[in-house]
Amino acid sequence: MWDSESDSVAGRDYDNGVISATKHGVQTDRFEQRGKSWFVATDVPSDFLVQIGDVCFHLHKYPLLSRSGKMNRIIYDSRGIDLSKIAMDDIPGGPEAFELAAKFCYGIAVDLTATNISGLRCAAEYLEMTEDLEEGNLIFKTEAFLSYVVLSSWRDSILVLKSCENLSPWAENLQIVRRCSESIAWKACANPKGIRWQYTGKPMKVSSPGWNEMKDSSPSRSPVPPDWWFEDVSILRIDHFVRVITAIKVKGMRYELIGAAITHYATKSLPGLIKESGASGLPEEGSSGAVSGHWKGGLHMIVAGNREDPTSTSQMRDQRMIIESLISIIPPQKDSVSCSFLLQLLRMANLMKVAPALVTELEKRVGMQFEQANLADLLIPCYNKAETMYDVDLVQRLLEHFLIQEQMETENPNRQSVHEGVQRINSSNAKMRVARLVDSYLTEVSRDSNLSLTKFQVLAEALPESARSCDDGLYRAIDSYLKAHPTLSEHERKRLCRVMDCQKLSMDACMHAAQNERLPLRVVVQVLFSEQVKISNAIASNSVKETGGSHYQPMVQNRKTLLEGTPQSFQEGWAAAKKDINTLKFELETVKTKYLELQHDMENLQRQFDKVTKPKQQSAWSSGWKKLSKITKLSTTENNVDSPSNAAQARKAPRRWRNSIS
């Protein structure tokens, strides 16, 4: 059915692409254009003027009356007036479509193509050129060309749908948009093996290909990729693109392909999605894409929100319409589009002031796959003139949506028990990835001097403690926040450090924290105490292993015990301790030295333990027999000097040794 794809659009026809009618009254074979006026090439003077915009058509009444019901009615209603001029500024298709319709009325052959058929079909409906006036009128002929030629061709369907952008609401009412959308959807979902590679607008070969070339370019030799239709549908306006995607969904295409098509369309129609130009993030004037022109009407999606923002430019309204429509047609499946694409779309949605309901829906979609996000996409600026540079509240909402989704998946009673273990592991891994992402985000936004301590603390404590196996990233964020906010009080610094668990710090982080003058002294003591506890537990554990004991309890089991174990004397009077800061530094160095000594002793114990537990490479049997041989020789020599009874005992001695060894 797609064999005609290799033909030229201008040359493809229905009955050779030419329609004509029997001539009525005035004999002519062409129209002549003089400036912005059209004249009929005939000796009969014109008696009727049709003006469309600034274009004038000097015609005759009788050919128009014989074909157009609208002209009949206009002239009939004005019988008492000498009507010689009318204006038709509202005719769909404009002067171009009316020119073709007028030529048809005069019997001049009209070449039908995919680029002019939609305008001519709407103009014929406007002029009421029905079968009641004459058989084979313009409505019948254009409808036949649409049904039997255009809808059977992929490229013609695309071109006709593109040409319908300036024909609303006529193209909608005549079902041209619906039929073309369904035709495109059917071909996109069909087996692509029969598709020729002419749909992307590539130039065709002038000469006919030979047998070898046809054989090499066969679908079996060059398979068609599944995204072959993305480029063509991306030239459509957003309302027509939505119609095509909706029809494709109904026909059951895979949601990954639909999501990829939406992503491809967004990257072409929203240049600011990839790289913001200037401060506003809007594409430059004249940029390519579906937003290069203004809306000319059409079927658009209606969403709640303030659509009459006086500060919005026409280009911003166009982009807002595109973003809202794309959010509404994204497939509901989790991995239909990437999290990076959703976050970029969310960034532009906040910039363009998209309807709040759609922004909330987009935030929920990001929360479903928040573990796939990266730091660069999360750094979304605040566009509502807030105090902070980045939208921390937005990330907080995304994290809440993620935790809600994780809880719902965990509590889902319909899960199969076979997959419970895998689901639990995946959930734990996702939380750990999100924890690392949040720590990196906190480190980045903590450099903002306007970020409040409350926002930092709420975001840091949003995840459960089990999500972080190591708090080094959190410590890095806290240290960065303390650098950017040197005026924090002692109470605020203590409050900030409560979000961190000293027991979860690595060796390097502990060494850095022990010498960090920005940390409260209480936190420094807790870090040193927890590190000492770790060393003591490690030494005690090795000792228990050497002695073979099994009843060993670590000194500090959790964070609560560690906090309770801190002496009360260290919790009071920190202001007075600042005077002795030099003494504290000396003590810290001493503790560091003792720590290195303890570490050295632990290594020695480990080496001794390894020597005891590892068996020697030489066999015990061979060494034992060597010792026995020496003992036997000595005893034999001594017994030779002694009495015969001693000799008898000496003969029995080796046998006892052999029995005891065996």
XYZ file of C-alpha atoms in Angstrom:
662
model
C 0.000 0.000 0.000
C 3.071 2.235 0.437
C 4.585 1.455 -2.950
C 3.856 4.991 -4.117
C 6.276 6.445 -1.552
C 8.977 6.824 -4.193
C 6.810 9.020 -6.417
C 7.039 12.788 -6.321
C 4.465 14.560 -4.199
C 3.806 17.118 -6.891
C 3.501 14.419 -9.505
C 1.298 12.005 -7.595
C -2.284 12.434 -8.682
C -5.762 11.065 -8.710
C -6.611 10.554 -12.391
C -3.128 11.950 -13.092
C -3.565 14.642 -10.419
C -5.784 16.807 -12.634
C -9.459 17.565 -12.177
C -11.589 19.564 -14.560
C -15.214 20.344 -15.321
C -17.163 21.012 -18.471
C -16.954 24.638 -19.456
C -19.954 26.834 -18.856
C -20.579 29.903 -20.965
C -17.169 31.552 -20.875
C -14.456 29.893 -22.924
C -10.991 30.158 -21.339
C -8.003 28.031 -20.580
C -6.067 30.093 -18.055
C -6.017 32.907 -15.516
C -3.682 35.879 -15.817
C -2.157 37.722 -12.873
C -1.486 41.441 -13.022
C 0.057 42.676 -9.806
C -2.272 41.474 -7.036
C -5.267 40.989 -9.341
C -6.375 37.935 -11.340
C -8.147 38.141 -14.694
C -9.762 35.496 -16.896
C -8.043 35.194 -20.276
C -11.188 35.712 -22.406
C -12.783 38.346 -24.624
C -15.910 38.481 -22.440
C -15.552 41.330 -19.931
C -15.825 40.377 -16.250
C -18.971 41.372 -14.332
C -18.119 40.153 -10.835
C -15.270 41.045 -8.442
C -14.266 38.840 -5.506
C -11.831 40.410 -3.055
C -9.878 38.280 -0.546
C -7.583 40.402 1.531
C -5.595 42.559 -0.883
C -6.050 40.124 -3.816
C -8.831 40.766 -6.355
C -10.403 38.249 -8.774
C -12.178 39.689 -11.839
C -14.631 36.904 -12.749
C -18.015 36.176 -14.318
C -21.186 35.354 -12.411
C -22.491 32.441 -14.428
C -19.537 29.957 -13.987
C -19.576 30.629 -10.246
C -23.356 30.276 -9.934
C -23.304 26.916 -11.701
C -20.892 25.379 -9.167
C -21.125 27.299 -5.862
C -24.171 27.202 -3.642
C -22.833 30.075 -1.545
C -22.478 32.304 -4.605
C -25.994 31.351 -5.638
C -27.387 32.394 -2.291
C -25.449 35.669 -2.137
C -26.522 36.753 -5.640
C -30.106 35.547 -5.113
C -30.429 37.534 -1.855
C -29.265 40.690 -3.639
C -31.594 40.529 -6.668
C -32.772 44.092 -6.242
C -29.217 45.402 -6.089
C -26.679 45.327 -8.867
C -24.133 43.229 -6.995
C -20.785 43.398 -8.722
C -18.353 43.020 -5.795
C -18.148 40.875 -2.659
C -15.469 40.307 -0.016
C -14.546 36.815 1.201
C -11.808 37.402 3.740
C -12.900 34.404 5.847
C -12.567 31.748 3.152
C -10.306 28.887 4.369
C -7.146 28.482 2.349
C -7.060 32.144 1.373
C -6.552 33.426 -2.182
C -4.617 30.322 -3.241
C -7.506 27.960 -2.507
C -10.078 30.281 -4.077
C -7.980 30.565 -7.236
C -8.057 26.779 -7.691
C -11.802 26.645 -6.947
C -12.468 29.431 -9.482
C -10.399 27.649 -12.122
C -12.456 24.507 -11.533
C -15.658 26.516 -12.039
C -14.317 27.719 -15.412
C -13.384 24.187 -16.449
C -9.619 24.758 -16.218
C -7.631 21.675 -15.194
C -6.478 21.814 -11.551
C -3.442 19.863 -10.344
C -4.137 18.265 -6.959
C -1.189 17.747 -4.617
C -0.686 16.965 -0.958
C 0.147 20.601 -0.261
C -3.032 22.135 -1.713
C -5.669 19.448 -1.224
C -6.624 20.374 2.361
C -7.080 24.066 1.558
C -9.049 23.263 -1.599
C -11.262 20.791 0.277
C -12.085 23.408 2.944
C -12.662 26.111 0.298
C -15.041 23.789 -1.580
C -16.985 23.248 1.650
C -17.057 27.004 2.267
C -18.333 27.689 -1.266
C -20.854 24.798 -0.939
C -19.744 23.109 -4.153
C -21.921 20.017 -3.617
C -23.417 17.324 -5.826
C -26.802 19.037 -5.672
C -25.623 21.619 -8.189
C -23.743 19.308 -10.522
C -22.481 15.757 -10.450
C -18.735 15.452 -9.861
C -18.464 18.799 -8.126
C -15.349 19.949 -6.267
C -16.267 18.483 -2.863
C -16.649 15.019 -4.346
C -13.370 15.184 -6.269
C -11.254 16.529 -3.414
C -12.779 14.026 -0.991
C -11.951 11.169 -3.350
C -8.352 12.364 -3.692
C -7.987 12.547 0.091
C -9.418 9.097 0.673
C -7.749 7.122 -2.102
C -4.412 8.900 -2.592
C -3.399 10.931 0.453
C -4.401 8.517 3.202
C -2.613 5.630 1.489
C 0.717 7.481 1.584
C 2.862 8.152 4.640
C 4.468 11.312 3.368
C 1.278 12.755 1.888
C -0.516 12.226 5.200
C 2.249 14.141 6.997
C 2.160 17.001 4.477
C -1.634 17.284 4.545
C -1.686 17.292 8.340
C 1.000 19.973 8.345
C -1.015 22.080 5.881
C -4.065 21.899 8.170
C -2.437 24.195 10.730
C -3.940 27.319 9.099
C -7.330 25.748 8.348
C -8.899 25.487 11.787
C -11.669 24.808 12.534
C -12.570 23.711 8.990
C -10.012 20.888 8.856
C -11.246 19.588 12.222
C -14.920 19.722 11.273
C -14.268 17.959 7.958
C -12.352 15.178 9.819
C -9.190 15.784 7.807
C -7.025 16.007 10.944
C -8.554 12.881 12.481
C -8.200 10.792 9.325
C -4.619 11.872 8.687
C -3.671 11.246 12.332
C -5.093 7.735 12.255
C -3.402 7.028 8.930
C -0.038 8.118 10.337
C -0.597 6.089 13.521
C -1.511 2.969 11.566
C 1.619 3.203 9.411
C 3.881 3.962 12.402
C 2.622 0.844 14.217
C 2.703 -1.418 11.149
C 5.579 -3.656 10.107
C 8.286 -1.273 8.809
C 9.757 -3.785 6.359
C 7.685 -2.411 3.504
C 8.690 1.198 4.064
C 10.895 2.951 1.534
C 13.500 5.421 2.814
C 11.817 8.479 1.320
C 9.859 9.573 4.375
C 12.638 11.738 5.853
C 12.759 14.024 2.846
C 15.953 12.557 1.374
C 16.445 13.387 -2.324
C 15.498 10.587 -4.652
C 17.777 9.163 -7.297
C 17.221 10.688 -10.708
C 17.855 7.496 -12.634
C 16.073 4.269 -11.936
C 18.102 1.983 -9.682
C 19.503 -1.179 -11.135
C 18.740 -4.659 -9.928
C 21.888 -4.846 -7.800
C 21.142 -1.508 -6.138
C 17.561 -2.536 -5.436
C 18.808 -5.791 -4.005
C 21.331 -4.063 -1.740
C 18.783 -1.545 -0.494
C 16.155 -4.115 0.305
C 14.671 -4.077 3.807
C 16.386 -7.363 4.646
C 19.808 -5.877 3.923
C 19.156 -2.473 5.532
C 16.631 -2.932 8.373
C 14.470 0.039 9.300
C 15.083 1.305 12.860
C 12.085 1.470 15.206
C 12.374 5.255 15.474
C 12.076 5.837 11.721
C 8.926 7.960 12.152
C 10.223 10.348 14.848
C 11.670 12.952 12.510
C 8.563 13.275 10.354
C 6.037 13.680 13.154
C 8.297 16.213 14.886
C 7.472 18.824 12.205
C 3.812 18.831 13.237
C 2.268 21.443 15.460
C 1.761 20.383 19.062
C -2.018 19.856 18.839
C -1.616 17.633 15.764
C 1.323 15.819 17.370
C -0.884 15.084 20.391
C -3.552 13.654 18.073
C -0.997 11.377 16.395
C 0.501 10.154 19.694
C -2.964 9.514 21.123
C -3.884 7.430 18.074
C -0.578 5.530 18.349
C -1.301 4.748 22.026
C -4.692 3.319 21.107
C -3.045 1.003 18.595
C -0.785 -0.452 21.294
C 2.729 0.733 20.499
C 5.401 0.110 23.153
C 5.530 2.875 25.749
C 9.339 3.207 25.454
C 8.984 4.174 21.787
C 6.217 6.651 22.566
C 8.355 8.217 25.294
C 11.332 8.426 22.920
C 9.148 10.146 20.298
C 7.971 12.688 22.893
C 11.574 13.340 23.937
C 12.623 13.835 20.307
C 9.759 16.251 19.702
C 10.584 18.232 22.850
C 14.247 18.635 21.924
C 13.240 20.076 18.536
C 10.329 22.262 19.589
C 11.796 23.489 22.898
C 15.375 24.631 22.241
C 15.590 25.965 25.808
C 15.143 22.396 27.064
C 18.759 21.633 26.244
C 20.482 24.996 26.538
C 19.001 28.194 27.838
C 19.681 31.215 25.636
C 20.065 34.364 27.669
C 18.492 34.863 31.054
C 15.000 33.835 30.110
C 15.804 30.441 28.611
C 13.783 31.225 25.490
C 14.921 30.237 22.018
C 16.294 32.918 19.795
C 14.170 34.605 17.166
C 13.776 32.537 14.039
C 14.913 29.282 15.639
C 13.705 26.088 14.088
C 11.052 23.949 15.666
C 7.333 23.842 16.180
C 7.309 27.162 18.032
C 8.821 29.249 15.239
C 5.398 30.626 14.260
C 2.417 31.884 16.211
C -0.698 29.892 16.915
C -3.317 30.187 14.200
C -6.065 28.561 16.188
C -6.699 24.843 16.342
C -7.596 22.208 18.868
C -5.449 22.812 21.932
C -5.469 21.231 25.367
C -7.221 23.334 28.019
C -5.653 23.295 31.474
C -6.303 25.203 34.665
C -4.166 28.257 35.261
C -3.758 31.905 34.488
C -3.550 32.045 30.729
C -3.656 35.836 30.510
C -0.342 36.720 32.103
C 0.434 40.256 30.864
C 4.172 39.631 31.135
C 4.026 36.592 28.839
C 5.164 37.037 25.280
C 3.635 35.154 22.396
C 6.645 32.870 22.273
C 6.348 32.085 25.973
C 2.677 31.214 25.545
C 3.572 28.887 22.686
C 6.200 27.109 24.748
C 3.861 26.894 27.733
C 1.258 25.213 25.522
C 3.835 22.722 24.257
C 5.048 21.854 27.760
C 1.538 21.380 29.123
C 0.566 19.163 26.199
C 3.714 17.021 26.470
C 3.186 16.479 30.206
C -0.358 15.287 29.507
C 0.628 12.631 26.935
C 3.663 11.072 28.654
C 2.892 7.350 29.148
C 2.179 6.435 32.780
C 4.798 3.668 32.889
C 7.810 4.361 35.097
C 10.643 4.205 32.547
C 8.826 5.554 29.499
C 11.060 8.656 29.542
C 14.320 9.363 31.352
C 14.452 11.159 34.686
C 16.842 13.692 33.174
C 14.239 14.622 30.548
C 11.536 14.971 33.210
C 13.731 17.271 35.300
C 14.586 19.439 32.295
C 10.893 19.631 31.465
C 10.186 20.537 35.092
C 12.774 23.307 34.936
C 11.068 24.851 31.893
C 7.617 24.316 33.423
C 8.611 26.430 36.421
C 10.159 29.048 34.162
C 7.091 29.302 31.904
C 4.633 29.253 34.842
C 2.811 26.135 33.726
C -0.483 25.225 35.423
C 0.191 24.050 39.030
C -1.778 20.825 38.576
C 0.472 19.734 35.708
C 3.615 20.746 37.599
C 2.511 18.576 40.531
C 1.878 15.670 38.178
C 5.345 16.113 36.693
C 6.914 16.191 40.158
C 5.236 12.873 40.981
C 6.638 11.378 37.781
C 10.141 12.520 38.777
C 9.661 11.022 42.241
C 8.862 7.626 40.693
C 12.389 7.396 39.240
C 14.280 9.836 41.459
C 17.160 7.399 41.921
C 18.031 7.887 38.228
C 18.550 11.658 38.576
C 21.908 13.406 38.450
C 23.144 16.467 40.293
C 23.277 18.796 37.282
C 19.574 18.317 36.526
C 18.589 18.870 40.171
C 20.170 22.325 40.325
C 16.983 24.105 39.273
C 17.041 27.856 39.939
C 14.282 29.644 41.804
C 12.176 31.542 39.267
C 9.752 33.046 41.787
C 12.215 35.606 43.154
C 12.877 33.643 46.330
C 15.817 34.283 48.611
C 17.735 31.124 47.729
C 19.556 30.614 44.474
C 18.271 27.056 43.914
C 14.796 25.669 44.468
C 15.460 23.568 47.571
C 11.746 23.224 48.312
C 11.264 21.558 44.929
C 13.919 18.941 45.685
C 12.299 18.391 49.070
C 8.972 17.665 47.348
C 10.644 15.316 44.860
C 12.231 13.408 47.737
C 8.878 13.133 49.503
C 7.263 11.731 46.357
C 10.098 9.206 46.102
C 9.673 8.036 49.708
C 5.906 7.759 49.298
C 6.366 5.680 46.158
C 8.886 3.419 47.915
C 6.508 2.914 50.828
C 3.628 2.073 48.514
C 5.724 -0.515 46.691
C 6.848 -2.020 50.000
C 3.318 -2.252 51.399
C 1.770 -3.561 48.184
C -0.048 -6.769 49.227
C -0.386 -8.046 45.670
C 3.338 -8.642 45.273
C 4.445 -12.168 44.598
C 6.499 -13.639 47.407
C 9.161 -14.830 44.959
C 10.082 -11.267 44.099
C 9.933 -9.851 47.632
C 13.652 -10.305 48.262
C 14.651 -8.751 44.961
C 12.222 -5.878 45.490
C 13.607 -5.235 48.959
C 17.194 -5.184 47.679
C 16.284 -2.857 44.823
C 14.498 -0.526 47.226
C 17.524 -0.433 49.526
C 19.880 0.270 46.625
C 17.590 3.020 45.340
C 17.556 4.703 48.759
C 21.331 4.548 48.981
C 21.679 6.154 45.524
C 19.202 8.856 46.499
C 21.094 9.456 49.747
C 24.338 10.021 47.848
C 22.489 12.321 45.437
C 20.953 14.353 48.276
C 24.330 14.682 50.022
C 25.905 15.982 46.814
C 23.007 18.393 46.341
C 23.363 19.666 49.915
C 27.084 20.216 49.376
C 26.335 22.283 46.275
C 23.492 24.416 47.662
C 25.158 24.917 51.061
C 27.436 27.521 49.433
C 24.394 29.792 49.150
C 24.604 32.270 52.021
C 20.800 32.715 51.944
C 20.032 29.040 52.563
C 18.422 28.728 55.978
C 19.536 26.180 58.519
C 16.013 24.775 58.756
C 15.829 23.963 55.040
C 19.240 22.300 55.166
C 18.316 20.252 58.221
C 14.895 19.171 56.908
C 16.338 17.978 53.608
C 19.238 16.180 55.301
C 16.943 14.353 57.750
C 14.263 13.446 55.194
C 15.836 10.076 54.442
C 15.904 7.331 57.097
C 19.235 6.557 58.805
C 19.383 3.169 57.098
C 19.723 4.876 53.703
C 23.265 6.021 54.538
C 25.938 3.451 55.268
C 28.538 6.239 55.469
C 28.034 9.865 56.465
C 31.109 11.283 54.731
C 28.963 13.057 52.113
C 26.789 14.547 54.838
C 29.870 15.690 56.757
C 31.214 17.333 53.593
C 27.909 19.214 53.188
C 27.965 20.321 56.835
C 31.520 21.567 56.535
C 30.631 23.457 53.342
C 27.640 25.051 55.083
C 29.805 26.131 58.018
C 32.279 27.745 55.617
C 29.540 29.737 53.876
C 27.861 30.739 57.168
C 30.642 31.802 59.559
C 28.258 33.817 61.763
C 26.345 30.798 63.097
C 26.013 30.647 66.844
C 27.271 27.731 68.916
C 23.734 26.439 69.369
C 23.072 26.570 65.602
C 26.305 24.709 64.848
C 25.369 21.992 67.320
C 21.923 21.773 65.765
C 23.468 21.483 62.317
C 25.816 18.678 63.353
C 22.998 16.612 64.859
C 22.035 15.428 61.374
C 25.356 13.531 61.179
C 26.230 10.230 62.850
C 29.852 10.282 64.020
C 29.995 6.500 64.037
C 29.388 6.395 60.268
C 32.412 8.530 59.380
C 35.390 6.952 57.638
C 38.954 7.180 58.929
C 39.821 10.126 56.674
C 36.662 12.005 57.640
C 37.407 11.455 61.341
C 40.953 12.755 60.931
C 39.631 15.845 59.147
C 36.875 16.413 61.716
C 39.323 16.108 64.638
C 41.267 19.098 63.271
C 38.254 21.088 61.995
C 38.014 24.322 63.971
C 34.565 25.088 62.527
C 32.956 22.137 64.306
C 31.652 22.491 67.883
C 33.996 21.009 70.496
C 31.344 18.548 71.559
C 31.217 17.102 68.051
C 35.031 16.856 67.934
C 35.006 14.911 71.216
C 32.287 12.617 69.912
C 34.324 11.955 66.759
C 37.429 11.110 68.794
C 35.442 9.005 71.224
C 33.739 7.038 68.448
C 37.092 6.437 66.739
C 38.620 5.240 69.999
C 35.673 2.915 70.465
C 36.175 1.513 66.964
C 39.851 0.815 67.692
C 39.049 -0.780 71.046
C 36.366 -2.941 69.495
C 38.723 -4.028 66.733
C 41.490 -4.960 69.212
C 39.044 -6.745 71.497
C 37.561 -8.608 68.550
C 41.008 -9.854 67.495
C 41.772 -10.884 71.058
C 38.516 -12.816 71.286
C 39.317 -14.587 68.028
C 42.756 -15.587 69.344
C 41.388 -16.981 72.607
C 38.420 -18.598 70.887
C 35.809 -16.711 72.901
C 32.326 -16.223 71.511
C 30.632 -13.908 74.013
C 31.886 -10.500 72.904
C 29.810 -7.340 73.037
C 31.026 -4.108 71.399
C 31.505 -1.144 73.695
C 29.162 1.207 71.779
C 26.331 -0.250 69.740
C 24.469 2.718 68.373
C 24.413 6.461 68.129
C 22.225 6.899 71.204
C 24.667 5.007 73.396
C 27.500 7.115 72.019
C 25.712 10.343 72.907
C 24.870 9.052 76.369
C 28.470 7.962 76.847
C 29.811 11.458 76.371
C 30.777 12.801 79.841
C 28.544 15.516 81.238
C 31.555 17.688 81.931
C 32.189 17.966 78.204
C 28.622 19.061 77.541
C 28.840 22.222 79.656
C 30.975 25.289 79.666
C 32.185 25.228 76.075
C 32.589 28.995 76.022
C 35.227 28.855 78.726
C 37.071 26.059 76.924
C 37.756 28.327 73.942
C 40.477 30.086 75.941
C 42.450 26.847 76.090
C 42.264 26.119 72.395
C 46.029 25.773 72.093
C 46.083 23.217 74.874
C 43.310 21.310 73.140
C 45.305 21.227 69.911
C 48.262 19.754 71.799
C 46.003 17.145 73.364
C 44.588 16.325 69.962
C 48.073 15.730 68.638
C 48.775 13.509 71.645
C 45.612 11.524 71.011
C 46.619 11.215 67.380
C 50.033 9.836 68.429
C 48.432 7.362 70.835
C 46.064 6.349 68.125
C 48.964 5.596 65.789
C 50.673 3.594 68.532
C 47.510 1.606 69.163
C 47.231 0.967 65.475
C 50.849 -0.238 65.404
C 50.204 -2.560 68.382
C 47.124 -3.916 66.690
C 49.130 -4.714 63.567
C 51.760 -6.526 65.673
C 49.031 -8.541 67.381
C 47.602 -9.389 64.007
C 50.970 -10.617 62.733
C 51.512 -12.721 65.843
C 48.060 -14.150 65.525
C 48.729 -15.018 61.889
C 51.972 -16.799 62.844
C 50.168 -18.922 65.443
C 47.223 -19.835 63.306
C 49.046 -20.506 60.008
C 50.600 -24.031 59.832
C 54.194 -24.395 58.687
C 54.826 -25.604 55.169
C 57.115 -28.462 56.398
C 55.287 -31.628 57.402
C 55.142 -32.469 61.133
C 55.699 -36.139 60.335
C 59.101 -35.565 58.770
C 60.331 -33.341 61.614
C 58.999 -35.802 64.209
C 60.759 -38.787 62.625
C 64.041 -36.847 62.494
C 63.841 -36.178 66.230
C 62.966 -39.841 66.890
C 65.927 -41.041 64.895
C 68.312 -38.900 66.961
C 66.778 -40.063 70.255
C 66.968 -43.696 69.175
C 70.662 -43.440 68.313
C 71.494 -41.873 71.669
C 69.506 -44.436 73.630
C 71.106 -47.296 71.733
C 74.579 -46.013 72.454
C 73.865 -45.692 76.148
C 72.217 -49.100 76.400
C 75.227 -50.804 74.872
C 77.222 -49.766 77.921
C 74.491 -50.827 80.390
C 73.231 -54.274 81.353
C 71.314 -56.732 79.110
C 68.108 -55.801 80.852
C 68.634 -52.274 79.828
C 69.240 -53.419 76.287
C 65.911 -55.218 76.306
C 64.193 -52.099 77.525
C 65.952 -50.099 74.819
C 64.583 -52.460 72.177
C 61.062 -51.873 73.454
C 61.348 -48.086 73.606
C 61.079 -47.328 69.881
C 57.980 -49.438 69.650
C 56.289 -47.323 72.357
C 57.199 -44.121 70.534
C 55.819 -45.473 67.291
C 52.552 -46.442 68.910
C 52.184 -43.086 70.621
C 52.847 -41.167 67.450
C 50.465 -43.240 65.389
